[in-house]
Short mmCIF file of C-alpha atoms and ligand atoms in Angstrom, two decimals:
data_model
loop_
_atom_site.label_atom_id
_atom_site.label_comp_id
_atom_site.label_asym_id
_atom_site.label_seq_id
_atom_site.Cartn_x
_atom_site.Cartn_y
_atom_site.Cartn_z
CA MET P 1 -16.76 37.04 -10.90
CA LYS P 2 -18.85 40.01 -12.04
CA THR P 3 -17.77 41.47 -15.37
CA PHE P 4 -17.03 44.85 -13.81
CA GLU P 5 -14.61 43.22 -11.43
CA LYS P 6 -12.21 42.68 -14.30
CA ASN P 7 -11.27 46.34 -14.14
CA ILE P 8 -11.04 46.65 -10.42
CA ARG P 9 -7.61 46.95 -8.86
CA LYS P 10 -7.33 43.97 -6.57
CA VAL P 11 -4.85 43.86 -3.78
CA GLU P 12 -3.99 41.49 -1.03
CA PRO P 13 -3.92 43.91 1.88
CA TYR P 14 -1.37 44.22 4.63
CA VAL P 15 -2.60 42.56 7.81
CA PRO P 16 -1.84 44.83 10.74
CA GLY P 17 -1.12 43.42 14.20
CA GLU P 18 -4.21 43.06 16.35
CA GLN P 19 -5.37 46.06 18.38
CA PRO P 20 -7.49 44.44 21.09
CA GLN P 21 -9.88 46.84 22.76
CA ARG P 22 -9.72 45.07 26.10
CA LYS P 23 -6.83 45.55 28.49
CA VAL P 24 -4.04 43.14 27.62
CA ILE P 25 -0.28 43.01 27.85
CA LYS P 26 0.39 44.26 24.40
CA LEU P 27 3.71 43.15 22.99
CA ASN P 28 2.59 42.65 19.39
CA THR P 29 3.02 45.87 17.42
CA ASN P 30 6.23 47.41 18.73
CA GLU P 31 4.59 50.36 20.40
CA ASN P 32 6.44 52.24 23.10
CA PRO P 33 5.30 51.24 26.60
CA TYR P 34 5.92 54.76 27.91
CA PRO P 35 3.84 57.89 27.26
CA PRO P 36 4.91 60.62 24.84
CA ALA P 37 6.90 63.61 26.09
CA PRO P 38 5.04 65.60 28.80
CA GLY P 39 4.93 68.66 26.54
CA VAL P 40 2.59 66.77 24.22
CA GLU P 41 -0.11 66.55 26.88
CA ARG P 42 0.25 70.26 27.65
CA ALA P 43 0.05 71.15 23.96
CA LEU P 44 -3.03 69.01 23.54
CA LYS P 45 -4.78 70.61 26.53
CA SER P 46 -4.18 74.11 25.25
CA MET P 47 -5.38 73.41 21.73
CA ASP P 48 -8.00 75.76 20.37
CA THR P 49 -10.86 73.70 18.91
CA ASP P 50 -11.89 76.67 16.76
CA ARG P 51 -8.73 75.95 14.80
CA MET P 52 -10.42 72.79 13.58
CA ARG P 53 -12.74 74.77 11.31
CA LEU P 54 -9.77 75.53 9.15
CA TYR P 55 -7.68 73.28 7.00
CA PRO P 56 -4.27 72.57 8.46
CA ASP P 57 -1.11 74.02 6.96
CA PRO P 58 -0.56 71.89 3.84
CA THR P 59 3.20 72.30 4.13
CA ALA P 60 3.09 71.01 7.75
CA GLY P 61 5.56 73.83 8.32
CA GLU P 62 5.65 73.73 12.11
CA LEU P 63 6.50 70.03 12.23
CA VAL P 64 8.88 70.18 9.29
CA LYS P 65 10.77 73.00 10.99
CA ALA P 66 10.99 71.15 14.31
CA LEU P 67 12.42 68.10 12.54
CA ALA P 68 14.78 70.14 10.37
CA ASP P 69 16.13 71.89 13.48
CA TYR P 70 16.49 68.61 15.33
CA TYR P 71 18.45 66.91 12.55
CA HIS P 72 20.33 70.06 11.43
CA VAL P 73 19.05 69.92 7.88
CA GLY P 74 17.14 72.37 5.73
CA GLU P 75 13.36 72.55 5.86
CA ASN P 76 13.43 71.65 2.18
CA GLN P 77 15.05 68.34 3.14
CA VAL P 78 12.14 67.05 5.23
CA PHE P 79 8.87 65.48 4.08
CA VAL P 80 6.19 64.47 6.60
CA GLY P 81 3.27 62.08 6.30
CA VAL P 82 0.59 60.15 8.15
CA GLY P 83 2.91 57.63 9.75
CA SER P 84 5.91 56.33 7.88
CA ASP P 85 3.59 53.91 6.09
CA ASP P 86 2.16 56.92 4.27
CA VAL P 87 5.65 58.30 3.63
CA LEU P 88 6.95 54.95 2.36
CA SER P 89 3.92 54.45 0.15
CA MET P 90 4.51 57.92 -1.36
CA CYS P 91 8.17 56.98 -1.87
CA PHE P 92 7.21 53.83 -3.78
CA LEU P 93 4.84 55.84 -5.96
CA THR P 94 7.36 58.61 -6.57
CA PHE P 95 10.71 56.86 -6.85
CA PHE P 96 10.04 53.36 -8.12
CA ASN P 97 8.95 53.85 -11.72
CA SER P 98 11.48 51.70 -13.52
CA GLU P 99 10.75 48.60 -15.55
CA LYS P 100 13.61 47.00 -13.70
CA PRO P 101 12.81 45.29 -10.40
CA VAL P 102 13.01 47.04 -7.07
CA LEU P 103 15.07 44.99 -4.62
CA PHE P 104 14.33 44.23 -0.98
CA PRO P 105 14.99 41.36 1.46
CA ASP P 106 12.79 38.25 1.49
CA VAL P 107 12.25 38.50 5.22
CA THR P 108 11.41 42.13 5.92
CA TYR P 109 8.57 44.55 6.52
CA SER P 110 5.71 42.88 4.69
CA PHE P 111 4.25 46.16 3.48
CA TYR P 112 6.96 46.56 0.78
CA LYS P 113 5.62 43.72 -1.27
CA ILE P 114 2.10 45.02 -0.91
CA TRP P 115 2.94 48.52 -2.14
CA ALA P 116 4.92 47.05 -5.04
CA GLU P 117 1.87 45.01 -6.01
CA LEU P 118 -0.57 47.87 -5.43
CA TYR P 119 1.40 50.20 -7.70
CA ARG P 120 2.42 47.38 -10.07
CA ILE P 121 6.10 47.90 -9.52
CA PRO P 122 8.26 44.91 -10.50
CA TYR P 123 10.32 43.62 -7.58
CA GLU P 124 12.74 40.87 -6.66
CA LEU P 125 13.46 39.52 -3.22
CA CYS P 126 17.03 39.14 -2.00
CA PRO P 127 17.11 36.27 0.52
CA LEU P 128 18.69 36.91 3.89
CA ASP P 129 21.58 34.55 4.65
CA GLU P 130 21.21 31.58 7.03
CA ASP P 131 21.83 33.89 10.00
CA PHE P 132 19.00 36.18 8.79
CA ARG P 133 21.45 38.88 7.71
CA ILE P 134 21.06 41.12 4.68
CA VAL P 135 23.71 40.19 2.10
CA LYS P 136 24.83 43.57 0.77
CA GLU P 137 26.42 42.13 -2.39
CA ASP P 138 22.96 40.94 -3.52
CA TYR P 139 22.15 44.60 -4.11
CA PHE P 140 25.17 45.30 -6.30
CA ARG P 141 23.34 44.72 -9.58
CA ASP P 142 21.08 46.38 -12.07
CA ASN P 143 17.73 47.32 -10.45
CA GLY P 144 14.91 49.85 -10.33
CA GLY P 145 15.49 50.96 -6.75
CA ILE P 146 16.21 49.53 -3.32
CA ILE P 147 14.48 49.55 0.04
CA PHE P 148 15.36 47.87 3.30
CA PRO P 149 14.81 48.61 6.97
CA ASN P 150 17.76 49.17 9.28
CA PRO P 151 17.45 47.51 11.76
CA ASN P 152 15.59 44.98 9.66
CA ALA P 153 12.12 43.86 10.74
CA PRO P 154 11.17 41.44 12.13
CA THR P 155 14.72 40.24 12.74
CA GLY P 156 15.89 43.35 14.60
CA LEU P 157 19.36 42.96 13.12
CA TYR P 158 21.27 46.17 12.53
CA MET P 159 23.56 46.64 9.54
CA GLU P 160 26.65 48.74 10.18
CA LEU P 161 26.56 52.11 8.48
CA GLY P 162 29.58 51.21 6.31
CA ASP P 163 27.57 48.37 4.76
CA VAL P 164 24.55 50.59 4.25
CA GLU P 165 26.86 53.06 2.51
CA ASP P 166 28.20 50.30 0.27
CA ILE P 167 24.68 49.56 -0.93
CA ILE P 168 24.01 53.25 -1.56
CA SER P 169 27.30 53.90 -3.33
CA HIS P 170 26.85 50.90 -5.64
CA ASN P 171 23.42 52.18 -6.68
CA GLN P 172 23.79 55.85 -7.45
CA ASP P 173 21.57 55.64 -10.53
CA VAL P 174 18.52 54.60 -8.51
CA ILE P 175 16.89 55.69 -5.28
CA VAL P 176 17.83 53.80 -2.12
CA ILE P 177 15.32 54.08 0.74
CA VAL P 178 16.54 53.24 4.23
CA ASP P 179 13.56 52.59 6.51
CA GLU P 180 14.83 53.53 9.96
CA ALA P 181 11.70 52.84 12.02
CA TYR P 182 13.90 51.39 14.82
CA ILE P 183 17.18 53.25 14.35
CA ASP P 184 16.97 55.13 17.67
CA PHE P 185 17.31 51.84 19.55
CA ALA P 186 20.16 50.65 17.36
CA GLY P 187 23.10 52.67 16.12
CA LYS P 188 24.25 55.15 13.53
CA SER P 189 21.63 56.52 11.15
CA ALA P 190 22.07 56.85 7.40
CA LEU P 191 21.05 60.50 7.87
CA GLU P 192 24.72 61.39 7.84
CA LEU P 193 24.92 60.10 4.26
CA ILE P 194 22.28 62.36 2.74
CA GLU P 195 24.77 65.15 1.97
CA LYS P 196 27.23 62.74 0.42
CA TYR P 197 24.78 60.80 -1.77
CA GLU P 198 21.94 62.38 -3.72
CA ASN P 199 20.11 59.07 -4.16
CA VAL P 200 19.33 58.25 -0.54
CA ILE P 201 16.11 58.83 1.37
CA VAL P 202 15.95 58.07 5.08
CA VAL P 203 12.50 57.36 6.53
CA GLN P 204 11.73 57.47 10.24
CA THR P 205 8.61 57.44 12.41
CA PHE P 206 7.08 58.81 15.61
CA SER P 207 5.42 55.44 16.24
CA LYS P 208 8.21 53.57 18.00
CA ALA P 209 10.90 55.48 19.91
CA ARG P 210 8.76 58.66 20.06
CA ALA P 211 5.79 56.83 21.58
CA MET P 212 3.16 58.34 19.30
CA ALA P 213 1.86 55.53 17.11
CA GLY P 214 -1.69 56.81 17.61
CA MET P 215 -0.84 60.24 16.20
CA ARG P 216 0.34 58.81 12.86
CA ILE P 217 3.47 60.80 12.03
CA GLY P 218 6.35 59.72 9.82
CA TYR P 219 8.97 61.60 7.85
CA ALA P 220 11.58 61.32 5.15
CA VAL P 221 14.87 63.19 5.02
CA GLY P 222 16.90 63.55 1.85
CA ASN P 223 18.21 66.08 -0.61
CA PRO P 224 15.88 68.94 -1.63
CA LEU P 225 15.28 67.56 -5.13
CA LEU P 226 13.96 64.23 -3.85
CA ILE P 227 11.84 65.99 -1.22
CA LYS P 228 10.37 68.21 -3.91
CA TYR P 229 9.38 65.18 -5.98
CA LEU P 230 7.78 63.62 -2.93
CA ASN P 231 5.81 66.78 -2.20
CA ASP P 232 4.66 66.99 -5.83
CA ALA P 233 3.28 63.46 -5.55
CA LYS P 234 1.67 64.22 -2.19
CA TYR P 235 -0.08 67.36 -3.47
CA SER P 236 -1.42 65.29 -6.35
CA PHE P 237 -2.88 62.80 -3.90
CA ASN P 238 -4.08 64.66 -0.80
CA SER P 239 -2.72 68.10 0.10
CA TYR P 240 -3.82 68.02 3.74
CA THR P 241 -2.44 64.76 4.97
CA MET P 242 -1.36 65.92 8.42
CA ASN P 243 -4.09 66.97 10.82
CA GLN P 244 -3.69 70.01 13.04
CA THR P 245 -3.40 68.00 16.27
CA ALA P 246 -0.65 65.82 14.85
CA LEU P 247 1.27 68.89 13.65
CA VAL P 248 1.17 70.54 17.07
CA CYS P 249 1.85 67.41 19.13
CA GLY P 250 4.55 66.17 16.79
CA ALA P 251 6.46 69.46 16.89
CA GLU P 252 6.19 69.48 20.68
CA ALA P 253 7.53 65.93 21.02
CA VAL P 254 10.62 66.67 18.94
CA LYS P 255 11.62 69.51 21.26
CA ASP P 256 12.11 67.23 24.27
CA LYS P 257 15.35 65.51 23.42
CA GLU P 258 16.13 64.53 26.99
CA TYR P 259 12.86 62.69 27.55
CA PHE P 260 13.25 60.94 24.22
CA GLU P 261 16.74 59.71 24.99
CA GLU P 262 15.80 58.59 28.50
CA GLY P 263 12.92 56.50 27.12
CA ILE P 264 15.24 54.82 24.64
CA ARG P 265 17.75 54.01 27.38
CA LYS P 266 15.05 52.34 29.47
CA ILE P 267 13.83 50.21 26.57
CA ILE P 268 17.34 49.12 25.61
CA LYS P 269 18.04 48.14 29.21
CA THR P 270 14.84 46.08 29.38
CA ARG P 271 15.63 44.51 26.00
CA GLU P 272 19.05 43.31 27.10
CA TRP P 273 17.67 41.94 30.36
CA ALA P 274 14.83 40.23 28.45
CA LYS P 275 17.39 38.51 26.24
CA GLU P 276 19.01 36.97 29.32
CA GLU P 277 15.63 35.79 30.60
CA LEU P 278 14.74 34.25 27.23
CA LEU P 279 18.06 32.45 27.22
CA LYS P 280 17.33 30.98 30.68
CA LEU P 281 14.04 29.65 29.32
CA GLY P 282 15.81 27.91 26.43
CA PHE P 283 14.81 30.31 23.65
CA SER P 284 17.18 31.24 20.91
CA PHE P 285 16.88 34.60 19.21
CA LEU P 286 18.61 37.09 16.99
CA ASP P 287 20.67 39.87 18.53
CA SER P 288 18.02 42.51 18.05
CA LYS P 289 18.95 46.17 18.18
CA ALA P 290 15.31 47.24 17.94
CA ASN P 291 12.51 47.41 20.54
CA PHE P 292 11.50 43.80 19.93
CA ILE P 293 13.07 40.35 20.01
CA PHE P 294 12.57 37.70 17.34
CA ALA P 295 12.70 34.40 19.19
CA THR P 296 12.19 30.69 18.69
CA HIS P 297 12.17 27.70 21.04
CA PRO P 298 13.42 24.23 20.08
CA ASP P 299 10.76 22.41 22.15
CA TYR P 300 7.66 24.55 21.76
CA ASP P 301 5.69 25.22 18.61
CA ALA P 302 5.55 28.98 17.97
CA LYS P 303 1.90 28.99 16.96
CA GLU P 304 0.83 27.07 20.06
CA LEU P 305 2.87 29.36 22.24
CA PHE P 306 1.40 32.40 20.53
CA GLU P 307 -2.11 31.12 21.18
CA ALA P 308 -1.44 30.14 24.78
CA LEU P 309 -0.04 33.61 25.44
CA LYS P 310 -3.01 35.25 23.82
CA ASP P 311 -5.47 33.16 25.84
CA ASN P 312 -3.74 34.56 28.88
CA GLY P 313 -3.97 38.18 27.77
CA ILE P 314 -0.43 38.51 26.45
CA TYR P 315 -0.25 39.49 22.80
CA VAL P 316 2.89 38.91 20.74
CA ARG P 317 3.22 38.77 16.94
CA TYR P 318 3.25 35.56 14.95
CA TRP P 319 3.15 35.23 11.16
CA GLY P 320 3.75 31.58 10.38
CA GLY P 321 4.97 30.29 7.07
CA GLY P 322 8.37 29.86 5.49
CA ARG P 323 11.58 30.44 7.36
CA ILE P 324 9.95 32.33 10.17
CA SER P 325 7.22 29.81 10.95
CA GLN P 326 8.74 28.94 14.34
CA TYR P 327 9.43 32.52 15.41
CA LEU P 328 7.58 34.94 17.63
CA ARG P 329 8.24 38.64 17.63
CA ILE P 330 8.03 40.03 21.13
CA THR P 331 7.90 43.79 21.66
CA VAL P 332 9.97 45.06 24.57
CA GLY P 333 7.45 46.46 27.05
CA THR P 334 7.99 47.76 30.55
CA LYS P 335 9.93 45.63 33.03
CA GLU P 336 6.58 44.73 34.67
CA GLU P 337 5.02 43.62 31.39
CA MET P 338 8.05 41.51 30.58
CA ASP P 339 7.94 40.01 34.06
CA ALA P 340 4.35 38.95 33.39
CA LEU P 341 5.43 37.41 30.09
CA PHE P 342 8.27 35.47 31.68
CA GLY P 343 6.06 34.44 34.61
CA PHE P 344 3.57 32.93 32.20
CA LEU P 345 6.27 31.23 30.12
CA ARG P 346 7.87 29.69 33.21
CA SER P 347 4.59 28.18 34.38
CA TYR P 348 3.63 27.08 30.85
CA MET P 349 6.90 25.29 30.41
CA MET P 350 6.67 23.50 33.78
CA GLN P 351 3.37 21.81 32.87
C1 LIG N 1 6.40 50.25 12.36
C2 LIG N 1 7.10 50.29 11.04
C3 LIG N 1 6.82 51.23 10.06
C4 LIG N 1 5.65 52.15 10.05
O1 LIG N 1 5.22 52.72 11.09
P1 LIG N 1 4.23 53.95 11.08
O2 LIG N 1 3.45 53.72 12.31
O3 LIG N 1 3.38 53.91 9.84
O4 LIG N 1 5.09 55.14 11.11
C5 LIG N 1 7.58 51.26 8.92
N1 LIG N 1 8.57 50.40 8.72
C6 LIG N 1 8.85 49.45 9.62
C7 LIG N 1 9.95 48.51 9.33
C8 LIG N 1 8.13 49.36 10.79
O5 LIG N 1 8.38 48.40 11.67
#
């Protein structure tokens, strides 16, 4: 090791799901199989490229206002960032400054551990129970902050809002972040708790239900004090995080509630049908309320299955290791994409 390396911040980076550049059936990173709202294409076509000379609005006002209107909150209650990864990373930096450990589940979004290590935040993992459920009582103890996704990833399991509230109400001296990347496919959002509890931040994204992963838009909603602290941190990092195109397209997407809800209905319908098909093939899986299914098969090794699928142009997500070593996470695509998946699995299993 070179001497200068001693003072270099070393991190083990997050490994994102593969983004193959050839045409494949892509069920590996929980993208939406349908296009964004039609208004987004129109907005994009009428964009003035001369506007690109100028810096974008650092307050991201247009997008913040669209989101505030949509969720019936104040504009000072919304923070936007470059995907919810950016928002969550800012939240770690801003809210998790205790010497006490931040708590999150052992099986969850793997980025949490990476941000904790990057920012040198102490953390402790709270193991899911044998059914892969979050045990809320594990969070009823002294800590430096809490974060968990609801539904959890990659399990897809949704925690009832009453249980989420229990975690928040037992932890009013720290910040509780609820990562709702998949909430639109699931059930009640913790957004309705932000007036009741000052210590909760709800983070959502345009990447899943809003079909705009490529635009990189995420947001946090909470009380104005927390949003102010987040903005202070953001302005100390990079004032112009949101590009002009993302601001315009994001605001446009939010306006089309009907299209958004219709897309969610289609995905939920395909998800429930896909569960039946998986069952017929002998898979067992968790009762996901997200746009993916976390499945295992008693007779087929997950890694071999993952590789066989990939060789045939069907990408799903596989991590390996620990309790999830025999699980695959399969994004819910279109009915046609899922038919191709099941067609392959049926022939693979008949060999
Ligand atoms: C997809 C995902 C995110 C981040 O998505 P962005 O594309 O950065 O908005 C955050 N949390 C969880 C649990 C996710 O699955």
